[in-house]
mmCIF file of C-alpha atoms in Angstrom:
data_model
loop_
_atom_site.group_PDB
_atom_site.id
_atom_site.type_symbol
_atom_site.label_atom_id
_atom_site.label_comp_id
_atom_site.label_asym_id
_atom_site.label_seq_id
_atom_site.Cartn_x
_atom_site.Cartn_y
_atom_site.Cartn_z
ATOM 1 C CA MET A 17 -10.061 -59.286 88.954
ATOM 2 C CA PRO A 18 -6.534 -60.762 88.876
ATOM 3 C CA LEU A 19 -5.079 -61.063 85.414
ATOM 4 C CA SER A 20 -4.647 -64.791 85.929
ATOM 5 C CA ASP A 21 -8.449 -65.147 86.196
ATOM 6 C CA LEU A 22 -8.998 -63.953 82.621
ATOM 7 C CA SER A 23 -9.577 -67.161 80.698
ATOM 8 C CA GLN A 24 -10.037 -65.363 77.369
ATOM 9 C CA PRO A 25 -8.517 -62.093 76.101
ATOM 10 C CA ILE A 26 -10.837 -59.219 75.288
ATOM 11 C CA PRO A 27 -11.757 -59.678 71.615
ATOM 12 C CA LEU A 28 -10.716 -57.049 69.108
ATOM 13 C CA THR A 29 -13.587 -55.490 67.201
ATOM 14 C CA SER A 30 -12.705 -55.301 63.517
ATOM 15 C CA PRO A 31 -14.658 -54.726 60.304
ATOM 16 C CA LEU A 32 -16.644 -57.792 59.377
ATOM 17 C CA GLN A 33 -15.747 -59.750 56.287
ATOM 18 C CA ARG A 34 -17.250 -58.078 53.242
ATOM 19 C CA ARG A 35 -20.084 -59.876 51.520
ATOM 20 C CA GLN A 36 -19.220 -61.523 48.237
ATOM 21 C CA THR A 37 -20.436 -59.599 45.212
ATOM 22 C CA VAL A 38 -19.942 -59.840 41.476
ATOM 23 C CA GLY A 39 -16.956 -57.785 40.336
ATOM 24 C CA VAL A 40 -17.530 -54.999 37.805
ATOM 25 C CA ASP A 41 -14.703 -53.453 35.780
ATOM 26 C CA VAL A 42 -15.237 -49.682 35.520
ATOM 27 C CA GLY A 43 -12.598 -48.366 33.153
ATOM 28 C CA GLY A 44 -9.882 -50.460 34.752
ATOM 29 C CA VAL A 45 -11.077 -49.955 38.335
ATOM 30 C CA MET A 46 -12.629 -53.071 39.851
ATOM 31 C CA VAL A 47 -15.773 -52.552 41.929
ATOM 32 C CA GLY A 48 -16.872 -55.549 43.996
ATOM 33 C CA GLY A 49 -15.564 -59.066 43.524
ATOM 34 C CA GLY A 50 -13.414 -58.730 46.623
ATOM 35 C CA ALA A 51 -11.589 -55.624 45.374
ATOM 36 C CA PRO A 52 -10.830 -52.801 47.831
ATOM 37 C CA ILE A 53 -13.729 -50.420 48.437
ATOM 38 C CA VAL A 54 -13.530 -47.719 45.762
ATOM 39 C CA VAL A 55 -13.785 -43.979 46.465
ATOM 40 C CA GLN A 56 -15.667 -41.911 43.925
ATOM 41 C CA SER A 57 -17.010 -38.385 43.572
ATOM 42 C CA MET A 58 -18.930 -36.156 41.182
ATOM 43 C CA THR A 59 -18.243 -32.817 39.553
ATOM 44 C CA ASN A 60 -20.554 -29.834 40.002
ATOM 45 C CA THR A 61 -19.367 -27.951 36.930
ATOM 46 C CA ASP A 62 -21.365 -27.475 33.756
ATOM 47 C CA THR A 63 -19.985 -30.382 31.715
ATOM 48 C CA ALA A 64 -20.271 -28.289 28.567
ATOM 49 C CA ASP A 65 -17.621 -26.017 30.128
ATOM 50 C CA ILE A 66 -14.690 -28.212 29.176
ATOM 51 C CA ASP A 67 -11.997 -26.178 30.929
ATOM 52 C CA ALA A 68 -13.840 -26.075 34.258
ATOM 53 C CA THR A 69 -14.812 -29.736 34.122
ATOM 54 C CA VAL A 70 -11.306 -30.905 33.243
ATOM 55 C CA ALA A 71 -9.885 -28.820 36.088
ATOM 56 C CA GLN A 72 -12.312 -30.268 38.606
ATOM 57 C CA CYS A 73 -11.925 -33.847 37.366
ATOM 58 C CA ALA A 74 -8.159 -33.455 37.653
ATOM 59 C CA ALA A 75 -8.428 -32.039 41.170
ATOM 60 C CA LEU A 76 -10.739 -34.849 42.284
ATOM 61 C CA SER A 77 -8.499 -37.484 40.731
ATOM 62 C CA LYS A 78 -5.356 -36.074 42.324
ATOM 63 C CA ALA A 79 -7.163 -35.932 45.672
ATOM 64 C CA GLY A 80 -7.785 -39.678 45.392
ATOM 65 C CA SER A 81 -11.135 -40.093 43.652
ATOM 66 C CA GLU A 82 -10.787 -43.352 41.744
ATOM 67 C CA ILE A 83 -13.931 -42.774 39.674
ATOM 68 C CA VAL A 84 -15.435 -39.388 38.753
ATOM 69 C CA ARG A 85 -19.056 -38.896 37.663
ATOM 70 C CA ILE A 86 -20.063 -36.027 35.395
ATOM 71 C CA THR A 87 -23.498 -34.747 34.408
ATOM 72 C CA VAL A 88 -24.606 -35.484 30.849
ATOM 73 C CA ASP A 89 -27.892 -33.641 30.542
ATOM 74 C CA ARG A 90 -27.986 -32.143 27.040
ATOM 75 C CA ASP A 91 -26.308 -32.237 23.647
ATOM 76 C CA GLU A 92 -23.604 -29.723 24.576
ATOM 77 C CA SER A 93 -22.469 -31.735 27.595
ATOM 78 C CA ALA A 94 -22.529 -35.016 25.653
ATOM 79 C CA ALA A 95 -20.439 -33.438 22.893
ATOM 80 C CA ALA A 96 -17.930 -32.229 25.485
ATOM 81 C CA VAL A 97 -17.285 -35.675 26.997
ATOM 82 C CA PRO A 98 -14.675 -36.937 24.478
ATOM 83 C CA HIS A 99 -12.802 -33.626 24.692
ATOM 84 C CA ILE A 100 -12.755 -33.846 28.487
ATOM 85 C CA ALA A 101 -11.470 -37.414 28.315
ATOM 86 C CA ASP A 102 -8.765 -36.426 25.833
ATOM 87 C CA ARG A 103 -7.596 -33.520 27.978
ATOM 88 C CA LEU A 104 -7.403 -35.683 31.081
ATOM 89 C CA GLU A 105 -5.350 -38.265 29.189
ATOM 90 C CA ARG A 106 -2.917 -35.567 28.087
ATOM 91 C CA LEU A 107 -2.544 -34.614 31.737
ATOM 92 C CA GLY A 108 -1.599 -38.206 32.489
ATOM 93 C CA LEU A 109 -4.837 -38.915 34.374
ATOM 94 C CA ASP A 110 -6.681 -42.118 33.513
ATOM 95 C CA VAL A 111 -9.542 -41.656 35.982
ATOM 96 C CA PRO A 112 -12.719 -43.388 34.692
ATOM 97 C CA LEU A 113 -15.544 -40.989 33.831
ATOM 98 C CA VAL A 114 -19.145 -41.952 34.558
ATOM 99 C CA GLY A 115 -21.995 -40.276 32.709
ATOM 100 C CA ASP A 116 -24.961 -39.292 34.872
ATOM 101 C CA PHE A 117 -28.102 -39.570 32.714
ATOM 102 C CA HIS A 118 -31.676 -38.553 33.489
ATOM 103 C CA TYR A 119 -34.760 -38.296 31.253
ATOM 104 C CA ILE A 120 -33.034 -38.286 27.839
ATOM 105 C CA GLY A 121 -30.043 -40.561 28.311
ATOM 106 C CA HIS A 122 -31.223 -42.891 25.570
ATOM 107 C CA LYS A 123 -31.226 -40.041 23.053
ATOM 108 C CA LEU A 124 -27.906 -38.527 24.116
ATOM 109 C CA LEU A 125 -26.083 -41.851 23.942
ATOM 110 C CA ALA A 126 -27.516 -42.593 20.493
ATOM 111 C CA ASP A 127 -26.857 -39.108 19.103
ATOM 112 C CA HIS A 128 -23.315 -38.850 20.509
ATOM 113 C CA PRO A 129 -21.508 -42.157 19.935
ATOM 114 C CA ALA A 130 -18.151 -40.645 20.898
ATOM 115 C CA CYS A 131 -19.622 -39.789 24.300
ATOM 116 C CA ALA A 132 -21.009 -43.303 24.685
ATOM 117 C CA GLU A 133 -17.606 -44.759 23.832
ATOM 118 C CA ARG A 134 -15.420 -42.541 26.026
ATOM 119 C CA LEU A 135 -17.458 -42.878 29.199
ATOM 120 C CA ALA A 136 -16.395 -45.730 31.482
ATOM 121 C CA LYS A 137 -19.885 -46.309 32.889
ATOM 122 C CA TYR A 138 -23.455 -45.050 32.538
ATOM 123 C CA ARG A 139 -25.551 -44.131 35.563
ATOM 124 C CA ILE A 140 -29.295 -44.287 35.011
ATOM 125 C CA ASN A 141 -32.236 -43.690 37.328
ATOM 126 C CA PRO A 142 -35.190 -46.080 36.858
ATOM 127 C CA GLY A 143 -37.452 -43.380 38.308
ATOM 128 C CA ASN A 144 -36.930 -41.046 35.363
ATOM 129 C CA VAL A 145 -35.428 -43.130 32.555
ATOM 130 C CA GLY A 146 -38.831 -42.948 30.899
ATOM 131 C CA PHE A 147 -42.505 -42.714 31.775
ATOM 132 C CA LYS A 148 -45.559 -44.863 31.035
ATOM 133 C CA ASN A 149 -45.356 -46.654 27.683
ATOM 134 C CA LYS A 150 -41.955 -45.104 26.868
ATOM 135 C CA LYS A 151 -40.196 -46.385 29.973
ATOM 136 C CA ASP A 152 -39.307 -49.898 28.816
ATOM 137 C CA ALA A 153 -38.231 -48.768 25.350
ATOM 138 C CA GLN A 154 -35.981 -45.983 26.640
ATOM 139 C CA PHE A 155 -34.480 -48.187 29.334
ATOM 140 C CA GLY A 156 -33.838 -50.848 26.693
ATOM 141 C CA ALA A 157 -32.196 -48.299 24.400
ATOM 142 C CA ILE A 158 -29.680 -47.345 27.102
ATOM 143 C CA ILE A 159 -28.913 -50.980 27.860
ATOM 144 C CA ALA A 160 -28.412 -51.583 24.130
ATOM 145 C CA GLN A 161 -25.840 -48.778 24.060
ATOM 146 C CA ALA A 162 -24.094 -50.250 27.097
ATOM 147 C CA ILE A 163 -23.901 -53.639 25.391
ATOM 148 C CA LYS A 164 -22.746 -52.104 22.094
ATOM 149 C CA HIS A 165 -19.908 -50.177 23.761
ATOM 150 C CA ASP A 166 -19.213 -52.816 26.448
ATOM 151 C CA LYS A 167 -19.915 -50.435 29.334
ATOM 152 C CA PRO A 168 -21.194 -51.183 32.831
ATOM 153 C CA VAL A 169 -24.327 -49.511 34.159
ATOM 154 C CA ARG A 170 -25.242 -48.292 37.625
ATOM 155 C CA VAL A 171 -28.940 -48.522 38.316
ATOM 156 C CA GLY A 172 -29.248 -45.705 40.823
ATOM 157 C CA VAL A 173 -32.572 -45.586 42.666
ATOM 158 C CA ASN A 174 -33.219 -42.419 44.663
ATOM 159 C CA TRP A 175 -36.188 -41.859 46.943
ATOM 160 C CA GLY A 176 -36.519 -38.304 45.631
ATOM 161 C CA SER A 177 -37.271 -39.633 42.151
ATOM 162 C CA LEU A 178 -38.673 -43.070 42.892
ATOM 163 C CA ASP A 179 -40.707 -44.888 40.211
ATOM 164 C CA GLN A 180 -44.178 -43.639 41.124
ATOM 165 C CA GLU A 181 -46.016 -46.323 39.157
ATOM 166 C CA LEU A 182 -44.266 -49.084 41.087
ATOM 167 C CA LEU A 183 -44.744 -47.281 44.383
ATOM 168 C CA THR A 184 -48.473 -46.832 43.686
ATOM 169 C CA VAL A 185 -48.924 -50.537 42.917
ATOM 170 C CA LEU A 186 -47.167 -51.546 46.146
ATOM 171 C CA MET A 187 -49.089 -49.004 48.189
ATOM 172 C CA ASP A 188 -52.400 -50.303 46.782
ATOM 173 C CA GLU A 189 -51.438 -53.903 47.505
ATOM 174 C CA ASN A 190 -50.366 -52.983 51.011
ATOM 175 C CA ALA A 191 -53.644 -51.164 51.705
ATOM 176 C CA LYS A 192 -55.572 -54.388 50.998
ATOM 177 C CA LEU A 193 -53.716 -56.339 53.687
ATOM 178 C CA ALA A 194 -55.368 -57.111 56.985
ATOM 179 C CA GLU A 195 -52.432 -55.483 58.738
ATOM 180 C CA PRO A 196 -50.848 -52.982 56.335
ATOM 181 C CA ALA A 197 -47.172 -52.187 56.738
ATOM 182 C CA PRO A 198 -46.085 -48.605 57.514
ATOM 183 C CA ALA A 199 -45.812 -46.361 54.481
ATOM 184 C CA ASP A 200 -42.047 -45.930 54.888
ATOM 185 C CA ALA A 201 -41.584 -49.714 54.814
ATOM 186 C CA VAL A 202 -43.495 -49.860 51.521
ATOM 187 C CA MET A 203 -41.319 -47.054 50.166
ATOM 188 C CA ARG A 204 -38.180 -49.012 51.027
ATOM 189 C CA GLU A 205 -39.589 -52.132 49.379
ATOM 190 C CA ALA A 206 -40.366 -50.089 46.264
ATOM 191 C CA MET A 207 -36.753 -48.919 46.132
ATOM 192 C CA VAL A 208 -35.391 -52.448 46.452
ATOM 193 C CA GLN A 209 -37.804 -53.785 43.840
ATOM 194 C CA SER A 210 -37.027 -50.921 41.466
ATOM 195 C CA ALA A 211 -33.321 -51.765 41.593
ATOM 196 C CA LEU A 212 -33.798 -55.520 41.300
ATOM 197 C CA LEU A 213 -36.421 -55.377 38.556
ATOM 198 C CA SER A 214 -34.235 -53.013 36.533
ATOM 199 C CA ALA A 215 -31.200 -55.262 36.968
ATOM 200 C CA HIS A 216 -33.242 -58.305 35.961
ATOM 201 C CA GLU A 217 -34.528 -56.533 32.847
ATOM 202 C CA ALA A 218 -31.002 -55.395 31.902
ATOM 203 C CA GLU A 219 -29.782 -58.981 32.185
ATOM 204 C CA ARG A 220 -32.726 -60.231 30.146
ATOM 205 C CA LEU A 221 -31.742 -57.774 27.417
ATOM 206 C CA GLY A 222 -28.213 -59.186 27.390
ATOM 207 C CA LEU A 223 -26.195 -57.013 29.788
ATOM 208 C CA GLY A 224 -23.936 -59.235 31.866
ATOM 209 C CA ARG A 225 -24.346 -59.455 35.607
ATOM 210 C CA ASP A 226 -20.729 -58.352 35.844
ATOM 211 C CA ARG A 227 -21.708 -55.073 34.145
ATOM 212 C CA ILE A 228 -24.316 -53.962 36.694
ATOM 213 C CA ILE A 229 -23.939 -51.960 39.931
ATOM 214 C CA LEU A 230 -26.912 -51.047 42.121
ATOM 215 C CA SER A 231 -27.625 -48.239 44.569
ATOM 216 C CA VAL A 232 -30.674 -47.210 46.633
ATOM 217 C CA LYS A 233 -30.052 -43.760 48.057
ATOM 218 C CA VAL A 234 -32.070 -41.865 50.641
ATOM 219 C CA SER A 235 -31.208 -38.921 52.886
ATOM 220 C CA ASP A 236 -32.470 -40.455 56.153
ATOM 221 C CA ILE A 237 -29.837 -42.494 57.981
ATOM 222 C CA GLN A 238 -32.070 -45.203 59.427
ATOM 223 C CA HIS A 239 -33.917 -45.699 56.139
ATOM 224 C CA LEU A 240 -30.603 -45.894 54.283
ATOM 225 C CA ILE A 241 -29.263 -48.600 56.573
ATOM 226 C CA ALA A 242 -32.497 -50.584 56.348
ATOM 227 C CA VAL A 243 -32.906 -50.386 52.563
ATOM 228 C CA TYR A 244 -29.306 -51.332 51.789
ATOM 229 C CA ALA A 245 -29.399 -54.206 54.272
ATOM 230 C CA GLU A 246 -32.476 -55.575 52.512
ATOM 231 C CA LEU A 247 -31.001 -55.071 49.059
ATOM 232 C CA ALA A 248 -27.793 -56.837 50.103
ATOM 233 C CA ARG A 249 -29.840 -59.735 51.458
ATOM 234 C CA ARG A 250 -31.556 -60.247 48.119
ATOM 235 C CA THR A 251 -28.769 -59.851 45.571
ATOM 236 C CA ASP A 252 -25.062 -60.342 44.989
ATOM 237 C CA HIS A 253 -24.752 -57.348 42.660
ATOM 238 C CA ALA A 254 -21.989 -54.892 43.498
ATOM 239 C CA LEU A 255 -23.382 -52.003 45.563
ATOM 240 C CA HIS A 256 -22.598 -48.298 45.496
ATOM 241 C CA LEU A 257 -23.135 -46.591 48.881
ATOM 242 C CA GLY A 258 -24.008 -42.992 49.553
ATOM 243 C CA LEU A 259 -26.298 -40.890 51.714
ATOM 244 C CA THR A 260 -27.958 -38.615 49.190
ATOM 245 C CA GLU A 261 -28.340 -34.921 50.009
ATOM 246 C CA ALA A 262 -26.186 -35.413 53.116
ATOM 247 C CA GLY A 263 -25.861 -31.681 53.690
ATOM 248 C CA MET A 264 -23.136 -29.146 54.302
ATOM 249 C CA GLY A 265 -20.088 -29.096 56.556
ATOM 250 C CA SER A 266 -20.008 -31.093 59.758
ATOM 251 C CA LYS A 267 -23.657 -32.145 59.397
ATOM 252 C CA GLY A 268 -23.005 -33.788 56.033
ATOM 253 C CA ILE A 269 -19.814 -35.438 57.250
ATOM 254 C CA VAL A 270 -21.395 -36.800 60.425
ATOM 255 C CA ALA A 271 -24.549 -37.996 58.677
ATOM 256 C CA SER A 272 -22.674 -39.768 55.887
ATOM 257 C CA SER A 273 -20.170 -41.324 58.273
ATOM 258 C CA ALA A 274 -22.879 -42.516 60.645
ATOM 259 C CA ALA A 275 -24.852 -44.209 57.867
ATOM 260 C CA LEU A 276 -22.050 -45.663 55.806
ATOM 261 C CA SER A 277 -19.985 -46.908 58.756
ATOM 262 C CA VAL A 278 -22.858 -49.120 59.939
ATOM 263 C CA LEU A 279 -23.262 -50.653 56.475
ATOM 264 C CA LEU A 280 -19.533 -51.064 55.917
ATOM 265 C CA GLN A 281 -19.185 -52.764 59.297
ATOM 266 C CA GLN A 282 -21.841 -55.234 58.142
ATOM 267 C CA GLY A 283 -19.759 -56.003 55.061
ATOM 268 C CA ILE A 284 -22.081 -54.068 52.724
ATOM 269 C CA GLY A 285 -20.688 -51.739 50.067
ATOM 270 C CA ASP A 286 -18.184 -51.928 47.208
ATOM 271 C CA THR A 287 -17.796 -48.254 46.328
ATOM 272 C CA ILE A 288 -18.741 -45.104 48.227
ATOM 273 C CA ARG A 289 -19.354 -41.430 47.686
ATOM 274 C CA ILE A 290 -19.732 -38.762 50.366
ATOM 275 C CA SER A 291 -22.303 -36.336 48.930
ATOM 276 C CA LEU A 292 -21.334 -33.100 50.639
ATOM 277 C CA THR A 293 -22.841 -29.740 49.772
ATOM 278 C CA PRO A 294 -19.762 -27.519 49.304
ATOM 279 C CA GLU A 295 -19.425 -24.407 51.407
ATOM 280 C CA PRO A 296 -19.657 -21.235 49.286
ATOM 281 C CA GLY A 297 -16.342 -21.148 47.455
ATOM 282 C CA GLY A 298 -15.417 -24.457 49.116
ATOM 283 C CA ASP A 299 -13.226 -27.191 47.734
ATOM 284 C CA ARG A 300 -15.051 -30.063 45.998
ATOM 285 C CA THR A 301 -12.228 -32.435 46.928
ATOM 286 C CA ARG A 302 -13.353 -32.319 50.558
ATOM 287 C CA GLU A 303 -15.809 -35.143 49.894
ATOM 288 C CA VAL A 304 -12.953 -37.331 48.614
ATOM 289 C CA GLN A 305 -10.910 -36.662 51.731
ATOM 290 C CA VAL A 306 -13.833 -37.554 53.996
ATOM 291 C CA ALA A 307 -14.466 -40.808 52.104
ATOM 292 C CA GLN A 308 -10.812 -41.767 52.420
ATOM 293 C CA GLU A 309 -10.709 -40.907 56.107
ATOM 294 C CA LEU A 310 -13.844 -42.949 56.750
ATOM 295 C CA LEU A 311 -12.401 -46.045 55.090
ATOM 296 C CA GLN A 312 -9.031 -45.574 56.725
ATOM 297 C CA THR A 313 -10.259 -44.971 60.270
ATOM 298 C CA MET A 314 -12.435 -48.085 59.969
ATOM 299 C CA GLY A 315 -9.471 -50.143 58.829
ATOM 300 C CA PHE A 316 -10.597 -50.992 55.294
ATOM 301 C CA ARG A 317 -7.897 -49.100 53.376
ATOM 302 C CA THR A 318 -4.953 -46.776 53.904
ATOM 303 C CA PHE A 319 -4.597 -43.585 51.879
ATOM 304 C CA VAL A 320 -2.536 -41.064 53.841
ATOM 305 C CA PRO A 321 -0.474 -41.171 57.037
ATOM 306 C CA ILE A 322 -2.515 -40.732 60.206
ATOM 307 C CA VAL A 323 -1.765 -37.890 62.611
ATOM 308 C CA ALA A 324 -2.909 -38.463 66.197
ATOM 309 C CA ALA A 325 -3.320 -35.227 68.156
ATOM 310 C CA CYS A 326 -4.804 -34.491 71.559
ATOM 311 C CA PRO A 327 -7.866 -32.216 71.791
ATOM 312 C CA GLY A 328 -6.214 -29.834 74.216
ATOM 313 C CA CYS A 329 -7.206 -28.859 77.749
ATOM 314 C CA GLY A 330 -6.241 -26.415 80.497
ATOM 315 C CA ARG A 331 -2.754 -27.907 80.498
ATOM 316 C CA THR A 332 -2.230 -26.949 76.856
ATOM 317 C CA THR A 333 -2.857 -23.225 76.671
ATOM 318 C CA SER A 334 -0.184 -22.954 73.959
ATOM 319 C CA THR A 335 -1.489 -23.296 70.410
ATOM 320 C CA VAL A 336 1.823 -24.636 69.092
ATOM 321 C CA PHE A 337 0.712 -28.284 69.135
ATOM 322 C CA GLN A 338 -2.538 -27.420 67.332
ATOM 323 C CA GLU A 339 -0.736 -25.479 64.634
ATOM 324 C CA LEU A 340 1.912 -28.164 64.269
ATOM 325 C CA ALA A 341 -0.665 -30.978 64.013
ATOM 326 C CA GLU A 342 -2.551 -29.057 61.316
ATOM 327 C CA LYS A 343 0.646 -28.278 59.416
ATOM 328 C CA ILE A 344 1.918 -31.864 59.562
ATOM 329 C CA GLN A 345 -1.438 -33.261 58.406
ATOM 330 C CA ALA A 346 -1.623 -30.783 55.524
ATOM 331 C CA ASP A 347 1.962 -31.474 54.481
ATOM 332 C CA LEU A 348 1.469 -35.238 54.539
ATOM 333 C CA ARG A 349 -1.646 -35.030 52.372
ATOM 334 C CA ALA A 350 0.013 -32.573 49.971
ATOM 335 C CA ASN A 351 3.062 -34.821 49.623
ATOM 336 C CA MET A 352 1.117 -38.037 49.021
ATOM 337 C CA PRO A 353 0.762 -37.739 45.212
ATOM 338 C CA VAL A 354 4.572 -37.855 44.985
ATOM 339 C CA TRP A 355 5.278 -39.967 48.066
ATOM 340 C CA ARG A 356 2.856 -42.725 47.007
ATOM 341 C CA ASP A 357 5.190 -43.684 44.148
ATOM 342 C CA LYS A 358 8.479 -42.660 45.735
ATOM 343 C CA TYR A 359 7.932 -44.239 49.167
ATOM 344 C CA PRO A 360 5.835 -47.422 48.911
ATOM 345 C CA GLY A 361 3.892 -48.082 52.113
ATOM 346 C CA VAL A 362 4.171 -44.515 53.427
ATOM 347 C CA GLU A 363 0.374 -44.253 53.650
ATOM 348 C CA GLY A 364 0.604 -46.479 56.744
ATOM 349 C CA LEU A 365 2.796 -43.982 58.636
ATOM 350 C CA LYS A 366 1.508 -42.943 62.078
ATOM 351 C CA VAL A 367 2.500 -39.566 63.516
ATOM 352 C CA ALA A 368 1.610 -38.174 66.951
ATOM 353 C CA VAL A 369 1.566 -34.494 67.930
ATOM 354 C CA MET A 370 0.685 -34.162 71.604
ATOM 355 C CA GLY A 371 0.301 -31.142 73.841
ATOM 356 C CA CYS A 372 1.482 -32.069 77.334
ATOM 357 C CA ILE A 373 3.124 -34.662 79.544
ATOM 358 C CA VAL A 374 -0.054 -36.525 80.606
ATOM 359 C CA ASN A 375 -0.597 -38.627 77.476
ATOM 360 C CA GLY A 376 2.047 -37.089 75.228
ATOM 361 C CA PRO A 377 4.983 -39.479 75.730
ATOM 362 C CA GLY A 378 2.788 -42.593 75.828
ATOM 363 C CA GLU A 379 0.863 -41.685 72.671
ATOM 364 C CA SER A 380 4.084 -40.726 70.909
ATOM 365 C CA LYS A 381 5.571 -44.137 71.713
ATOM 366 C CA HIS A 382 2.612 -45.833 70.017
ATOM 367 C CA ALA A 383 3.224 -43.835 66.823
ATOM 368 C CA ASP A 384 6.042 -44.375 64.318
ATOM 369 C CA ILE A 385 7.262 -40.894 65.112
ATOM 370 C CA GLY A 386 5.739 -38.561 67.696
ATOM 371 C CA ILE A 387 6.400 -35.411 69.631
ATOM 372 C CA SER A 388 5.203 -34.358 73.066
ATOM 373 C CA LEU A 389 5.175 -30.579 73.294
ATOM 374 C CA PRO A 390 5.469 -28.842 76.660
ATOM 375 C CA GLY A 391 2.208 -27.924 78.341
ATOM 376 C CA THR A 392 1.550 -24.987 80.635
ATOM 377 C CA GLY A 393 4.195 -24.836 83.353
ATOM 378 C CA GLU A 394 6.213 -27.743 81.953
ATOM 379 C CA THR A 395 9.902 -27.635 81.114
ATOM 380 C CA PRO A 396 10.257 -25.995 77.679
ATOM 381 C CA ALA A 397 11.495 -29.145 75.963
ATOM 382 C CA ALA A 398 9.804 -31.480 73.505
ATOM 383 C CA PRO A 399 10.862 -35.151 73.485
ATOM 384 C CA VAL A 400 10.570 -36.912 70.108
ATOM 385 C CA PHE A 401 9.962 -40.657 69.997
ATOM 386 C CA VAL A 402 10.933 -42.766 66.981
ATOM 387 C CA ASP A 403 9.707 -46.357 66.728
ATOM 388 C CA GLY A 404 8.716 -46.320 70.386
ATOM 389 C CA LYS A 405 11.986 -44.965 71.767
ATOM 390 C CA LYS A 406 13.033 -41.455 72.768
ATOM 391 C CA ALA A 407 15.359 -40.264 70.030
ATOM 392 C CA HIS A 408 15.561 -36.468 70.270
ATOM 393 C CA THR A 409 14.713 -33.536 72.519
ATOM 394 C CA LEU A 410 13.796 -30.326 70.741
ATOM 395 C CA ARG A 411 14.026 -26.865 72.307
ATOM 396 C CA GLY A 412 13.726 -23.263 71.271
ATOM 397 C CA ALA A 413 11.584 -21.307 68.850
ATOM 398 C CA ASN A 414 11.982 -23.702 65.910
ATOM 399 C CA ILE A 415 10.490 -26.852 67.447
ATOM 400 C CA ALA A 416 7.784 -27.122 64.787
ATOM 401 C CA ALA A 417 10.159 -26.771 61.830
ATOM 402 C CA ASP A 418 12.664 -29.140 63.445
ATOM 403 C CA PHE A 419 9.997 -31.809 63.931
ATOM 404 C CA GLU A 420 8.783 -31.439 60.344
ATOM 405 C CA ALA A 421 12.347 -32.096 59.198
ATOM 406 C CA LEU A 422 12.551 -35.173 61.420
ATOM 407 C CA VAL A 423 9.325 -36.522 59.899
ATOM 408 C CA GLN A 424 10.736 -36.014 56.396
ATOM 409 C CA ASP A 425 13.977 -37.783 57.387
ATOM 410 C CA TYR A 426 12.019 -40.655 58.911
ATOM 411 C CA VAL A 427 9.965 -41.118 55.740
ATOM 412 C CA GLU A 428 13.092 -41.176 53.573
ATOM 413 C CA GLN A 429 14.940 -43.616 55.848
ATOM 414 C CA ARG A 430 12.038 -46.029 56.426
ATOM 415 C CA TYR A 431 10.289 -46.006 53.069
ATOM 416 C CA GLY A 432 12.973 -44.837 50.641
ATOM 417 C CA GLY A 433 14.996 -48.033 50.516
#
């Protein structure tokens, strides 16, 4: 088709406008209300171990976690919370801490007022906040503490600990219908109702709508998409997204990205967590990096400069471009804590490290700064493109180090003014 016959340009697919939700202030970090989507994470240390918990909170914060959740499961962990908060403040880290409460949250908050005061938010699970005749009283006691200390609450429903009384009622009602719905549809409805009923009760008790965040987590991707879509249809509360028990390694990353990207593209979600199972001895901050990369690749936020690199083929038998791409990416991420303040806007930098002449020069021209390394049989020279124009040609054994220096110079010249 001749170009002149195209009456309309091909539309650009971009993230849909986010749905409007009520904004919630979590220790100075705004969730919802049109604020940027917030990245959060959770420690896996014993909270009573103050040294270990402070170290992990600090690592998560420095990696970019804007909110960090810690387990508060017994008196020792509750007593440790103010000490953890103090230590983080002395380190110059003001990351909001969220207390994760199950079963006895009402008692821990009442018995440890310093814990209740120093936490930025309480997370409670309506499936285990209390049982039978104690449920309403214990839920009310936590809400009373939230009101007393002016703290927001996340009502976090999880299908692994769903309110069985509510689920039973809905299952019984469904069974009486002429055409009963599938059991998994009833389960999703129970999750939505659990969140909404809890939020309604919290508001009735006096907790402001701008102090409530909801989540409905499952570990099945299709169920997660369906239950959040329904919850978003029925409320304007701020929503926390996460695929619970996502798994380990590439499986957890793929599963979380597949689920959350669909919801985010629909405008659903105000804060996210990637719930990765760490590899043995693995780094907990990996889940923060994945969350940032998901938001950045989808165009919602920018956190670190992007490095484009080709996958390699028979033309690129040298491993130099792979090693250089890995080194540049690692250096950029390592430098960001300092660069973010020193070079405003540097997180939008685009770098290309390509392995041969086929796409190398073209891809490098699209980047802010890019290099096209010689492939198998090509002339042993590496052209470097800066702002779309060929600026240098590197040769010899120090191509990688020379390009790293050029990237550093580019950052200083473009963002250091």
